[in-house]
Amino acid sequence: MITVDEALERLFALVKPLDTEEVPLIDAAGRVLARDVTAMRDQPPFAASAMDGYAVRGAEVAPGAIFAVIGEAAAGHAYDGAVDPGQTVRIFTGAPLPKGADRVIIQEDVAREGDRITLGQSPESNDNVRPAGCDFRKGQTMTAPRRLRPADIALLASMNIPFVPVRRKPQVALISTGDELVMPGETPGPDQIIASNTFGLKALLEDHGARARVLPIARDTIRSLETAFDLAQGADLIVTIGGASVGDHDLVGRVAGDLGMDRAFYTVAMRPGKPLMAGRMGDAAMIGLPGNPVSAMVCGHVFVVPMISAMLGLGATPAPRHTARLAAPLPANGPREHYMRARITPRGILAEDRQDSSLLSILAHAEALLVRPVRDPARAAGDQVEYLPL
Ligand code: AMP
Ligand code: MG
């Protein structure tokens, strides 16, 4: 048996960062920035008013001071002249500050009569000016790699970057295997069930930046599995589900091996999970997951998502973990790292009562995978533990 960390190392050895493409800014959300990008301008490009009010020379501001209004500056409409002593320009938020002025008195602090304003008795001390470049300067960079969030998209727009260099999306082919499986919407026979894993994994992997194709279900025959692998061509990563153990009907390793995969089969010291197969098949990486629905999803979180992140250039690192206090005691753990389905409650993290790896309803109810290290001793309520958020 190898540890989860060793298995991950071997999986990372099968993949590398994919090539780069340029996408329109409007399509860049959620993509991974592949190269540093540089601001094409200062923001704001000029000292700008932060308020609606009157632009003046700051040195002249005093309770009851009087100024002559000589013009107006609005957003997109600069005032051309200068503000000389005793003068002011009516100004609105986002307008360039006129020459000479270095402070904006908010309109609430001013009494206006015709072309004359008088300041109140206690004008606020803020200068209400956004200095040029106070947000960012020309040449400033957004550094790669970075998964682009909505605020990043807004910043890139402000930097005047209409096309964004991103990593190509990893193409994943998902293959369910088993004579007992039918697609959702079909009518299963009396001894059949609905394939669920490929759909859950597609959702999970696409959430993390991949593009996943659900292939037709492969039957437990060599011919059918060969057809499925053939349909998977063009993928960067082929994921099979089920048929990975050592039973008479577990043919995935054999067929993949005959098609050229270096048949690396690992027993991983984890629960749920355990049997895992991986290798390279031509240009693609291949990973074979166990068929039990919860095992497949847990392996998706623990192994496949980090492989996707590595292909996206985000580095070869395990799924990030959080910490929480136990809401209830837990017994000692055995020789396999245990990923327990759990909920986050006000009292702390709480493992679900039923941990069987076939129970999708429990997984759907859970918010976290509580990680029990190998041979972790019994833990008391209040002890700190690690978990993967779901
Ligand atoms: P296997 O690894 O093929 O022996 O499958 C283990 C268990 O998972 C069996 O009960 C299968 O019926 C079930 N199973 C396998 N593949 C899927 C799938 N794609 N969706 C739902 N259940 C599956
Ligand atoms: Mg099977």
mmCIF file of C-alpha atoms in Angstrom, residues 29-372:
data_model
loop_
_atom_site.group_PDB
_atom_site.id
_atom_site.type_symbol
_atom_site.label_atom_id
_atom_site.label_comp_id
_atom_site.label_asym_id
_atom_site.label_seq_id
_atom_site.Cartn_x
_atom_site.Cartn_y
_atom_site.Cartn_z
ATOM 1 C CA ALA A 29 -13.685 34.425 -15.615
ATOM 2 C CA GLY A 30 -12.656 31.209 -13.897
ATOM 3 C CA ARG A 31 -9.770 30.643 -16.313
ATOM 4 C CA VAL A 32 -6.179 30.489 -15.085
ATOM 5 C CA LEU A 33 -3.947 33.391 -16.022
ATOM 6 C CA ALA A 34 -0.927 31.908 -17.787
ATOM 7 C CA ARG A 35 1.407 34.921 -18.069
ATOM 8 C CA ASP A 36 1.829 38.107 -16.082
ATOM 9 C CA VAL A 37 -0.143 40.932 -17.668
ATOM 10 C CA THR A 38 0.827 44.574 -17.446
ATOM 11 C CA ALA A 39 -1.392 47.606 -16.967
ATOM 12 C CA MET A 40 -1.457 49.763 -20.101
ATOM 13 C CA ARG A 41 -2.258 52.943 -18.150
ATOM 14 C CA ASP A 42 -2.391 54.659 -14.757
ATOM 15 C CA GLN A 43 -5.700 54.431 -12.908
ATOM 16 C CA PRO A 44 -7.006 56.984 -12.418
ATOM 17 C CA PRO A 45 -5.018 58.587 -15.250
ATOM 18 C CA PHE A 46 -5.401 62.026 -13.595
ATOM 19 C CA ALA A 47 -6.058 63.340 -10.092
ATOM 20 C CA ALA A 48 -9.820 62.984 -9.851
ATOM 21 C CA SER A 49 -12.524 64.284 -7.586
ATOM 22 C CA ALA A 50 -13.925 61.688 -5.200
ATOM 23 C CA MET A 51 -17.063 63.735 -4.455
ATOM 24 C CA ASP A 52 -19.520 66.226 -5.863
ATOM 25 C CA GLY A 53 -18.448 69.688 -4.644
ATOM 26 C CA TYR A 54 -16.068 72.563 -5.388
ATOM 27 C CA ALA A 55 -12.392 72.347 -6.362
ATOM 28 C CA VAL A 56 -10.210 74.875 -4.546
ATOM 29 C CA ARG A 57 -6.629 75.564 -3.468
ATOM 30 C CA GLY A 58 -6.345 73.717 -0.146
ATOM 31 C CA ALA A 59 -4.264 76.457 1.464
ATOM 32 C CA GLU A 60 -7.203 78.829 1.136
ATOM 33 C CA VAL A 61 -9.691 76.654 2.979
ATOM 34 C CA ALA A 62 -10.885 78.322 6.170
ATOM 35 C CA PRO A 63 -14.258 78.602 7.947
ATOM 36 C CA GLY A 64 -16.394 81.127 6.062
ATOM 37 C CA ALA A 65 -13.908 81.564 3.183
ATOM 38 C CA ILE A 66 -15.444 82.905 -0.040
ATOM 39 C CA PHE A 67 -14.633 81.801 -3.632
ATOM 40 C CA ALA A 68 -15.760 82.851 -7.105
ATOM 41 C CA VAL A 69 -17.149 79.994 -9.249
ATOM 42 C CA ILE A 70 -15.387 80.187 -12.638
ATOM 43 C CA GLY A 71 -16.555 77.001 -14.353
ATOM 44 C CA GLU A 72 -17.501 73.360 -14.121
ATOM 45 C CA ALA A 73 -15.754 69.960 -14.390
ATOM 46 C CA ALA A 74 -17.733 66.724 -14.773
ATOM 47 C CA ALA A 75 -16.719 63.106 -15.433
ATOM 48 C CA GLY A 76 -15.522 62.993 -19.027
ATOM 49 C CA HIS A 77 -15.549 66.803 -19.248
ATOM 50 C CA ALA A 78 -12.393 68.383 -17.823
ATOM 51 C CA TYR A 79 -12.225 72.123 -17.021
ATOM 52 C CA ASP A 80 -9.545 73.559 -19.302
ATOM 53 C CA GLY A 81 -8.355 76.539 -17.283
ATOM 54 C CA ALA A 82 -6.648 76.881 -13.909
ATOM 55 C CA VAL A 83 -8.038 77.667 -10.482
ATOM 56 C CA ASP A 84 -6.309 80.818 -9.263
ATOM 57 C CA PRO A 85 -6.403 82.181 -5.688
ATOM 58 C CA GLY A 86 -9.935 83.057 -4.617
ATOM 59 C CA GLN A 87 -11.450 80.917 -7.362
ATOM 60 C CA THR A 88 -13.269 77.593 -7.475
ATOM 61 C CA VAL A 89 -14.641 75.192 -10.069
ATOM 62 C CA ARG A 90 -17.879 73.285 -9.579
ATOM 63 C CA ILE A 91 -16.790 69.631 -9.799
ATOM 64 C CA PHE A 92 -18.423 66.218 -9.892
ATOM 65 C CA THR A 93 -17.215 62.734 -8.923
ATOM 66 C CA GLY A 94 -14.709 61.319 -11.423
ATOM 67 C CA ALA A 95 -13.856 64.660 -13.041
ATOM 68 C CA PRO A 96 -10.186 65.634 -13.421
ATOM 69 C CA LEU A 97 -9.089 68.148 -10.804
ATOM 70 C CA PRO A 98 -8.378 71.472 -12.593
ATOM 71 C CA LYS A 99 -4.859 72.917 -12.544
ATOM 72 C CA GLY A 100 -4.134 74.815 -9.332
ATOM 73 C CA ALA A 101 -6.761 73.002 -7.276
ATOM 74 C CA ASP A 102 -5.736 70.295 -4.823
ATOM 75 C CA ARG A 103 -8.829 69.881 -2.695
ATOM 76 C CA VAL A 104 -12.568 69.364 -3.128
ATOM 77 C CA ILE A 105 -15.023 70.837 -0.646
ATOM 78 C CA ILE A 106 -18.137 68.683 -0.593
ATOM 79 C CA GLN A 107 -21.276 70.523 -1.629
ATOM 80 C CA GLU A 108 -22.840 69.902 1.807
ATOM 81 C CA ASP A 109 -20.154 72.195 3.335
ATOM 82 C CA VAL A 110 -20.873 75.083 0.964
ATOM 83 C CA ALA A 111 -23.502 77.801 0.623
ATOM 84 C CA ARG A 112 -23.862 79.016 -2.971
ATOM 85 C CA GLU A 113 -25.322 82.281 -4.181
ATOM 86 C CA GLY A 114 -25.007 82.910 -7.909
ATOM 87 C CA ASP A 115 -21.334 82.583 -8.837
ATOM 88 C CA ARG A 116 -20.109 82.799 -5.259
ATOM 89 C CA ILE A 117 -19.679 80.126 -2.591
ATOM 90 C CA THR A 118 -19.100 80.529 1.128
ATOM 91 C CA LEU A 119 -17.599 77.666 3.125
ATOM 92 C CA GLY A 120 -19.339 76.495 6.286
ATOM 93 C CA GLN A 121 -17.861 76.900 9.782
ATOM 94 C CA SER A 122 -16.220 73.447 9.885
ATOM 95 C CA PRO A 123 -15.348 72.129 6.412
ATOM 96 C CA GLU A 124 -14.303 68.488 6.699
ATOM 97 C CA SER A 125 -10.570 67.837 6.560
ATOM 98 C CA ASN A 126 -10.597 65.213 3.771
ATOM 99 C CA ASP A 127 -9.171 66.517 0.468
ATOM 100 C CA ASN A 128 -11.611 64.277 -1.501
ATOM 101 C CA VAL A 129 -9.047 63.772 -4.245
ATOM 102 C CA ARG A 130 -8.045 60.453 -5.806
ATOM 103 C CA PRO A 131 -4.393 60.962 -6.790
ATOM 104 C CA ALA A 132 -3.352 59.870 -10.298
ATOM 105 C CA GLY A 133 -2.308 56.219 -10.250
ATOM 106 C CA CYS A 134 -3.621 55.627 -6.729
ATOM 107 C CA ASP A 135 -5.307 52.406 -7.862
ATOM 108 C CA PHE A 136 -2.493 51.158 -10.110
ATOM 109 C CA ARG A 137 0.306 52.477 -12.289
ATOM 110 C CA LYS A 138 1.132 51.776 -15.922
ATOM 111 C CA GLY A 139 3.467 48.781 -15.938
ATOM 112 C CA GLN A 140 2.035 47.274 -12.791
ATOM 113 C CA THR A 141 1.396 43.538 -13.244
ATOM 114 C CA MET A 142 -1.167 40.942 -12.375
ATOM 115 C CA THR A 143 0.975 37.895 -11.753
ATOM 116 C CA ALA A 144 0.388 34.385 -13.079
ATOM 117 C CA PRO A 145 -0.672 31.790 -12.260
ATOM 118 C CA ARG A 146 -3.987 32.968 -10.895
ATOM 119 C CA ARG A 147 -7.528 31.660 -11.205
ATOM 120 C CA LEU A 148 -9.421 34.731 -12.366
ATOM 121 C CA ARG A 149 -12.185 35.813 -10.021
ATOM 122 C CA PRO A 150 -14.844 38.420 -10.861
ATOM 123 C CA ALA A 151 -12.812 41.194 -9.197
ATOM 124 C CA ASP A 152 -9.774 40.195 -11.298
ATOM 125 C CA ILE A 153 -11.864 40.526 -14.453
ATOM 126 C CA ALA A 154 -12.880 44.042 -13.414
ATOM 127 C CA LEU A 155 -9.229 44.905 -12.698
ATOM 128 C CA LEU A 156 -8.079 43.512 -16.072
ATOM 129 C CA ALA A 157 -10.756 45.596 -17.803
ATOM 130 C CA SER A 158 -9.565 48.674 -15.942
ATOM 131 C CA MET A 159 -5.993 47.862 -17.009
ATOM 132 C CA ASN A 160 -7.292 47.884 -20.626
ATOM 133 C CA ILE A 161 -6.499 44.210 -21.325
ATOM 134 C CA PRO A 162 -9.109 43.063 -23.897
ATOM 135 C CA PHE A 163 -7.544 39.614 -24.439
ATOM 136 C CA VAL A 164 -6.200 37.466 -21.624
ATOM 137 C CA PRO A 165 -3.537 34.727 -21.836
ATOM 138 C CA VAL A 166 -4.900 31.659 -20.059
ATOM 139 C CA ARG A 167 -4.102 27.960 -19.847
ATOM 140 C CA ARG A 168 -6.014 25.770 -22.216
ATOM 141 C CA LYS A 169 -8.771 23.888 -20.368
ATOM 142 C CA PRO A 170 -7.790 20.283 -19.656
ATOM 143 C CA GLN A 171 -9.974 17.974 -21.750
ATOM 144 C CA VAL A 172 -11.201 15.069 -19.655
ATOM 145 C CA ALA A 173 -12.966 11.936 -20.890
ATOM 146 C CA LEU A 174 -15.093 10.187 -18.275
ATOM 147 C CA ILE A 175 -15.881 6.504 -18.737
ATOM 148 C CA SER A 176 -18.320 4.602 -16.531
ATOM 149 C CA THR A 177 -17.864 0.844 -16.707
ATOM 150 C CA GLY A 178 -20.290 -1.857 -15.730
ATOM 151 C CA ASP A 179 -23.026 -4.124 -17.103
ATOM 152 C CA GLU A 180 -25.326 -2.926 -14.312
ATOM 153 C CA LEU A 181 -25.321 0.741 -15.389
ATOM 154 C CA VAL A 182 -27.729 2.772 -17.503
ATOM 155 C CA MET A 183 -27.790 6.502 -18.180
ATOM 156 C CA PRO A 184 -30.061 8.817 -16.181
ATOM 157 C CA GLY A 185 -33.450 8.964 -17.910
ATOM 158 C CA GLU A 186 -33.251 5.408 -19.196
ATOM 159 C CA THR A 187 -35.344 2.602 -17.726
ATOM 160 C CA PRO A 188 -33.068 0.285 -15.763
ATOM 161 C CA GLY A 189 -33.665 -3.459 -15.767
ATOM 162 C CA PRO A 190 -34.418 -5.184 -12.447
ATOM 163 C CA ASP A 191 -30.724 -5.765 -11.779
ATOM 164 C CA GLN A 192 -29.491 -2.378 -12.974
ATOM 165 C CA ILE A 193 -28.756 1.027 -11.436
ATOM 166 C CA ILE A 194 -28.179 4.497 -12.821
ATOM 167 C CA ALA A 195 -24.650 5.684 -13.572
ATOM 168 C CA SER A 196 -24.011 8.606 -11.271
ATOM 169 C CA ASN A 197 -20.260 8.951 -10.928
ATOM 170 C CA THR A 198 -19.489 10.341 -14.344
ATOM 171 C CA PHE A 199 -22.035 13.107 -13.828
ATOM 172 C CA GLY A 200 -20.761 14.041 -10.377
ATOM 173 C CA LEU A 201 -17.184 14.021 -11.602
ATOM 174 C CA LYS A 202 -17.992 16.124 -14.658
ATOM 175 C CA ALA A 203 -19.538 18.742 -12.378
ATOM 176 C CA LEU A 204 -16.592 18.621 -9.977
ATOM 177 C CA LEU A 205 -13.884 18.820 -12.638
ATOM 178 C CA GLU A 206 -15.600 21.553 -14.641
ATOM 179 C CA ASP A 207 -15.935 23.515 -11.423
ATOM 180 C CA HIS A 208 -12.154 23.385 -11.229
ATOM 181 C CA GLY A 209 -11.464 24.504 -14.777
ATOM 182 C CA ALA A 210 -11.610 21.331 -16.873
ATOM 183 C CA ARG A 211 -13.833 20.515 -19.832
ATOM 184 C CA ALA A 212 -15.260 17.034 -19.306
ATOM 185 C CA ARG A 213 -17.021 14.676 -21.716
ATOM 186 C CA VAL A 214 -19.222 11.861 -20.418
ATOM 187 C CA LEU A 215 -18.678 8.955 -22.807
ATOM 188 C CA PRO A 216 -21.169 6.133 -23.379
ATOM 189 C CA ILE A 217 -21.096 3.514 -20.621
ATOM 190 C CA ALA A 218 -18.582 0.769 -21.270
ATOM 191 C CA ARG A 219 -19.815 -2.747 -20.639
ATOM 192 C CA ASP A 220 -17.686 -5.287 -18.796
ATOM 193 C CA THR A 221 -16.247 -6.682 -22.015
ATOM 194 C CA ILE A 222 -12.900 -6.138 -23.642
ATOM 195 C CA ARG A 223 -14.504 -4.965 -26.873
ATOM 196 C CA SER A 224 -16.709 -2.388 -25.155
ATOM 197 C CA LEU A 225 -13.828 -1.009 -23.098
ATOM 198 C CA GLU A 226 -11.661 -0.764 -26.212
ATOM 199 C CA THR A 227 -14.416 1.237 -27.905
ATOM 200 C CA ALA A 228 -14.637 3.564 -24.898
ATOM 201 C CA PHE A 229 -10.883 4.202 -24.896
ATOM 202 C CA ASP A 230 -11.074 4.838 -28.617
ATOM 203 C CA LEU A 231 -13.793 7.461 -28.067
ATOM 204 C CA ALA A 232 -11.613 9.066 -25.395
ATOM 205 C CA GLN A 233 -8.960 10.021 -27.953
ATOM 206 C CA GLY A 234 -7.991 13.645 -27.866
ATOM 207 C CA ALA A 235 -8.435 13.923 -24.119
ATOM 208 C CA ASP A 236 -5.622 15.140 -21.890
ATOM 209 C CA LEU A 237 -6.892 12.945 -19.075
ATOM 210 C CA ILE A 238 -8.942 9.754 -19.289
ATOM 211 C CA VAL A 239 -10.840 8.845 -16.137
ATOM 212 C CA THR A 240 -12.416 5.417 -15.842
ATOM 213 C CA ILE A 241 -14.791 4.538 -13.062
ATOM 214 C CA GLY A 242 -15.273 1.043 -11.734
ATOM 215 C CA GLY A 243 -13.823 -2.238 -12.918
ATOM 216 C CA ALA A 244 -10.534 -1.325 -11.298
ATOM 217 C CA SER A 245 -10.349 -3.999 -8.620
ATOM 218 C CA VAL A 246 -9.218 -7.557 -9.117
ATOM 219 C CA GLY A 247 -12.594 -9.257 -9.691
ATOM 220 C CA ASP A 248 -13.329 -11.428 -12.734
ATOM 221 C CA HIS A 249 -15.233 -8.555 -14.352
ATOM 222 C CA ASP A 250 -12.635 -5.892 -13.569
ATOM 223 C CA LEU A 251 -11.100 -5.530 -16.982
ATOM 224 C CA VAL A 252 -10.067 -1.886 -17.082
ATOM 225 C CA GLY A 253 -6.431 -2.490 -16.115
ATOM 226 C CA ARG A 254 -6.072 -5.312 -18.612
ATOM 227 C CA VAL A 255 -7.568 -3.394 -21.540
ATOM 228 C CA ALA A 256 -5.707 -0.189 -20.735
ATOM 229 C CA GLY A 257 -2.500 -2.212 -20.485
ATOM 230 C CA ASP A 258 -3.119 -3.863 -23.868
ATOM 231 C CA LEU A 259 -3.640 -0.367 -25.331
ATOM 232 C CA GLY A 260 -0.206 0.671 -24.154
ATOM 233 C CA MET A 261 -0.746 2.054 -20.681
ATOM 234 C CA ASP A 262 2.111 1.261 -18.383
ATOM 235 C CA ARG A 263 -0.034 -0.614 -15.929
ATOM 236 C CA ALA A 264 0.721 1.010 -12.634
ATOM 237 C CA PHE A 265 -1.722 -0.275 -10.089
ATOM 238 C CA TYR A 266 -1.656 1.100 -6.601
ATOM 239 C CA THR A 267 -3.376 0.158 -3.461
ATOM 240 C CA VAL A 268 -3.662 3.437 -1.667
ATOM 241 C CA ALA A 269 -3.902 3.584 2.117
ATOM 242 C CA MET A 270 -7.117 5.567 2.132
ATOM 243 C CA ARG A 271 -10.763 5.148 2.969
ATOM 244 C CA PRO A 272 -12.847 5.314 0.855
ATOM 245 C CA GLY A 273 -10.786 4.688 -2.257
ATOM 246 C CA LYS A 274 -8.091 2.067 -2.042
ATOM 247 C CA PRO A 275 -7.771 0.620 -5.588
ATOM 248 C CA LEU A 276 -6.364 3.152 -7.989
ATOM 249 C CA MET A 277 -4.852 2.670 -11.398
ATOM 250 C CA ALA A 278 -2.860 5.236 -13.308
ATOM 251 C CA GLY A 279 -0.439 5.637 -16.165
ATOM 252 C CA ARG A 280 0.092 7.235 -19.530
ATOM 253 C CA MET A 281 -1.874 6.190 -22.608
ATOM 254 C CA GLY A 282 -0.302 7.830 -25.628
ATOM 255 C CA ASP A 283 -0.591 11.571 -25.160
ATOM 256 C CA ALA A 284 -3.084 11.266 -22.315
ATOM 257 C CA ALA A 285 -2.793 10.578 -18.630
ATOM 258 C CA MET A 286 -5.129 7.868 -17.424
ATOM 259 C CA ILE A 287 -6.521 7.304 -13.953
ATOM 260 C CA GLY A 288 -8.856 4.504 -12.974
ATOM 261 C CA LEU A 289 -11.095 5.229 -9.997
ATOM 262 C CA PRO A 290 -13.052 2.799 -7.854
ATOM 263 C CA GLY A 291 -16.729 2.425 -8.772
ATOM 264 C CA ASN A 292 -18.394 3.042 -5.460
ATOM 265 C CA PRO A 293 -19.996 6.453 -5.891
ATOM 266 C CA VAL A 294 -18.566 8.069 -2.768
ATOM 267 C CA SER A 295 -15.130 6.555 -3.399
ATOM 268 C CA ALA A 296 -15.136 7.936 -6.918
ATOM 269 C CA MET A 297 -16.100 11.427 -5.759
ATOM 270 C CA VAL A 298 -13.612 11.415 -2.878
ATOM 271 C CA CYS A 299 -10.852 10.313 -5.264
ATOM 272 C CA GLY A 300 -12.035 13.120 -7.541
ATOM 273 C CA HIS A 301 -11.418 15.656 -4.794
ATOM 274 C CA VAL A 302 -8.197 14.108 -3.501
ATOM 275 C CA PHE A 303 -6.524 13.073 -6.776
ATOM 276 C CA VAL A 304 -8.214 14.295 -9.943
ATOM 277 C CA VAL A 305 -8.819 17.940 -8.993
ATOM 278 C CA PRO A 306 -5.144 18.413 -8.021
ATOM 279 C CA MET A 307 -4.137 16.842 -11.378
ATOM 280 C CA ILE A 308 -6.402 19.353 -13.154
ATOM 281 C CA SER A 309 -4.848 22.194 -11.148
ATOM 282 C CA ALA A 310 -1.362 20.992 -12.113
ATOM 283 C CA MET A 311 -2.377 20.953 -15.802
ATOM 284 C CA LEU A 312 -3.682 24.487 -15.370
ATOM 285 C CA GLY A 313 -0.255 25.586 -14.154
ATOM 286 C CA LEU A 314 -1.421 26.170 -10.596
ATOM 287 C CA GLY A 315 1.268 23.893 -9.186
ATOM 288 C CA ALA A 316 1.384 20.279 -8.109
ATOM 289 C CA THR A 317 -0.043 20.521 -4.622
ATOM 290 C CA PRO A 318 -2.606 18.528 -2.657
ATOM 291 C CA ALA A 319 -6.154 19.843 -2.262
ATOM 292 C CA PRO A 320 -6.001 22.701 0.245
ATOM 293 C CA ARG A 321 -7.190 21.815 3.738
ATOM 294 C CA HIS A 322 -8.967 23.854 6.374
ATOM 295 C CA THR A 323 -9.041 23.291 10.111
ATOM 296 C CA ALA A 324 -11.953 23.015 12.511
ATOM 297 C CA ARG A 325 -12.690 21.794 16.029
ATOM 298 C CA LEU A 326 -14.451 18.488 16.491
ATOM 299 C CA ALA A 327 -18.072 18.788 17.592
ATOM 300 C CA ALA A 328 -18.035 15.213 18.936
ATOM 301 C CA PRO A 329 -15.354 12.671 19.865
ATOM 302 C CA LEU A 330 -14.030 10.196 17.289
ATOM 303 C CA PRO A 331 -12.504 6.738 17.810
ATOM 304 C CA ALA A 332 -8.924 5.951 16.791
ATOM 305 C CA ASN A 333 -8.283 5.587 13.051
ATOM 306 C CA GLY A 334 -6.740 2.515 11.426
ATOM 307 C CA PRO A 335 -3.939 2.131 8.840
ATOM 308 C CA ARG A 336 -5.719 4.076 6.059
ATOM 309 C CA GLU A 337 -6.217 7.829 5.789
ATOM 310 C CA HIS A 338 -9.946 8.278 6.298
ATOM 311 C CA TYR A 339 -11.954 10.961 4.482
ATOM 312 C CA MET A 340 -15.097 11.111 6.596
ATOM 313 C CA ARG A 341 -18.219 12.808 5.314
ATOM 314 C CA ALA A 342 -18.971 15.583 7.784
ATOM 315 C CA ARG A 343 -20.980 18.723 8.395
ATOM 316 C CA ILE A 344 -19.848 22.090 9.708
ATOM 317 C CA THR A 345 -22.040 22.974 12.696
ATOM 318 C CA PRO A 346 -21.914 25.932 15.093
ATOM 319 C CA ARG A 347 -20.255 23.567 17.613
ATOM 320 C CA GLY A 348 -17.593 22.426 15.145
ATOM 321 C CA ILE A 349 -17.155 19.744 12.512
ATOM 322 C CA LEU A 350 -19.393 16.706 12.928
ATOM 323 C CA ALA A 351 -18.822 13.368 11.162
ATOM 324 C CA GLU A 352 -21.948 11.803 9.664
ATOM 325 C CA ASP A 353 -23.108 8.640 11.425
ATOM 326 C CA ARG A 354 -23.081 6.487 8.289
ATOM 327 C CA GLN A 355 -19.834 6.375 6.361
ATOM 328 C CA ASP A 356 -20.487 3.595 3.842
ATOM 329 C CA SER A 357 -18.858 4.454 0.488
ATOM 330 C CA SER A 358 -22.009 3.713 -1.497
ATOM 331 C CA LEU A 359 -24.161 6.391 0.171
ATOM 332 C CA LEU A 360 -24.497 9.357 -2.157
ATOM 333 C CA SER A 361 -27.307 10.876 -0.084
ATOM 334 C CA ILE A 362 -24.875 11.239 2.828
ATOM 335 C CA LEU A 363 -22.199 12.739 0.564
ATOM 336 C CA ALA A 364 -24.720 15.231 -0.830
ATOM 337 C CA HIS A 365 -25.701 16.208 2.714
ATOM 338 C CA ALA A 366 -22.074 16.630 3.784
ATOM 339 C CA GLU A 367 -20.134 19.887 3.608
ATOM 340 C CA ALA A 368 -16.673 18.559 4.293
ATOM 341 C CA LEU A 369 -14.359 15.585 4.127
ATOM 342 C CA LEU A 370 -12.885 15.315 7.603
ATOM 343 C CA VAL A 371 -9.371 13.899 7.232
ATOM 344 C CA ARG A 372 -8.240 11.306 9.770
#
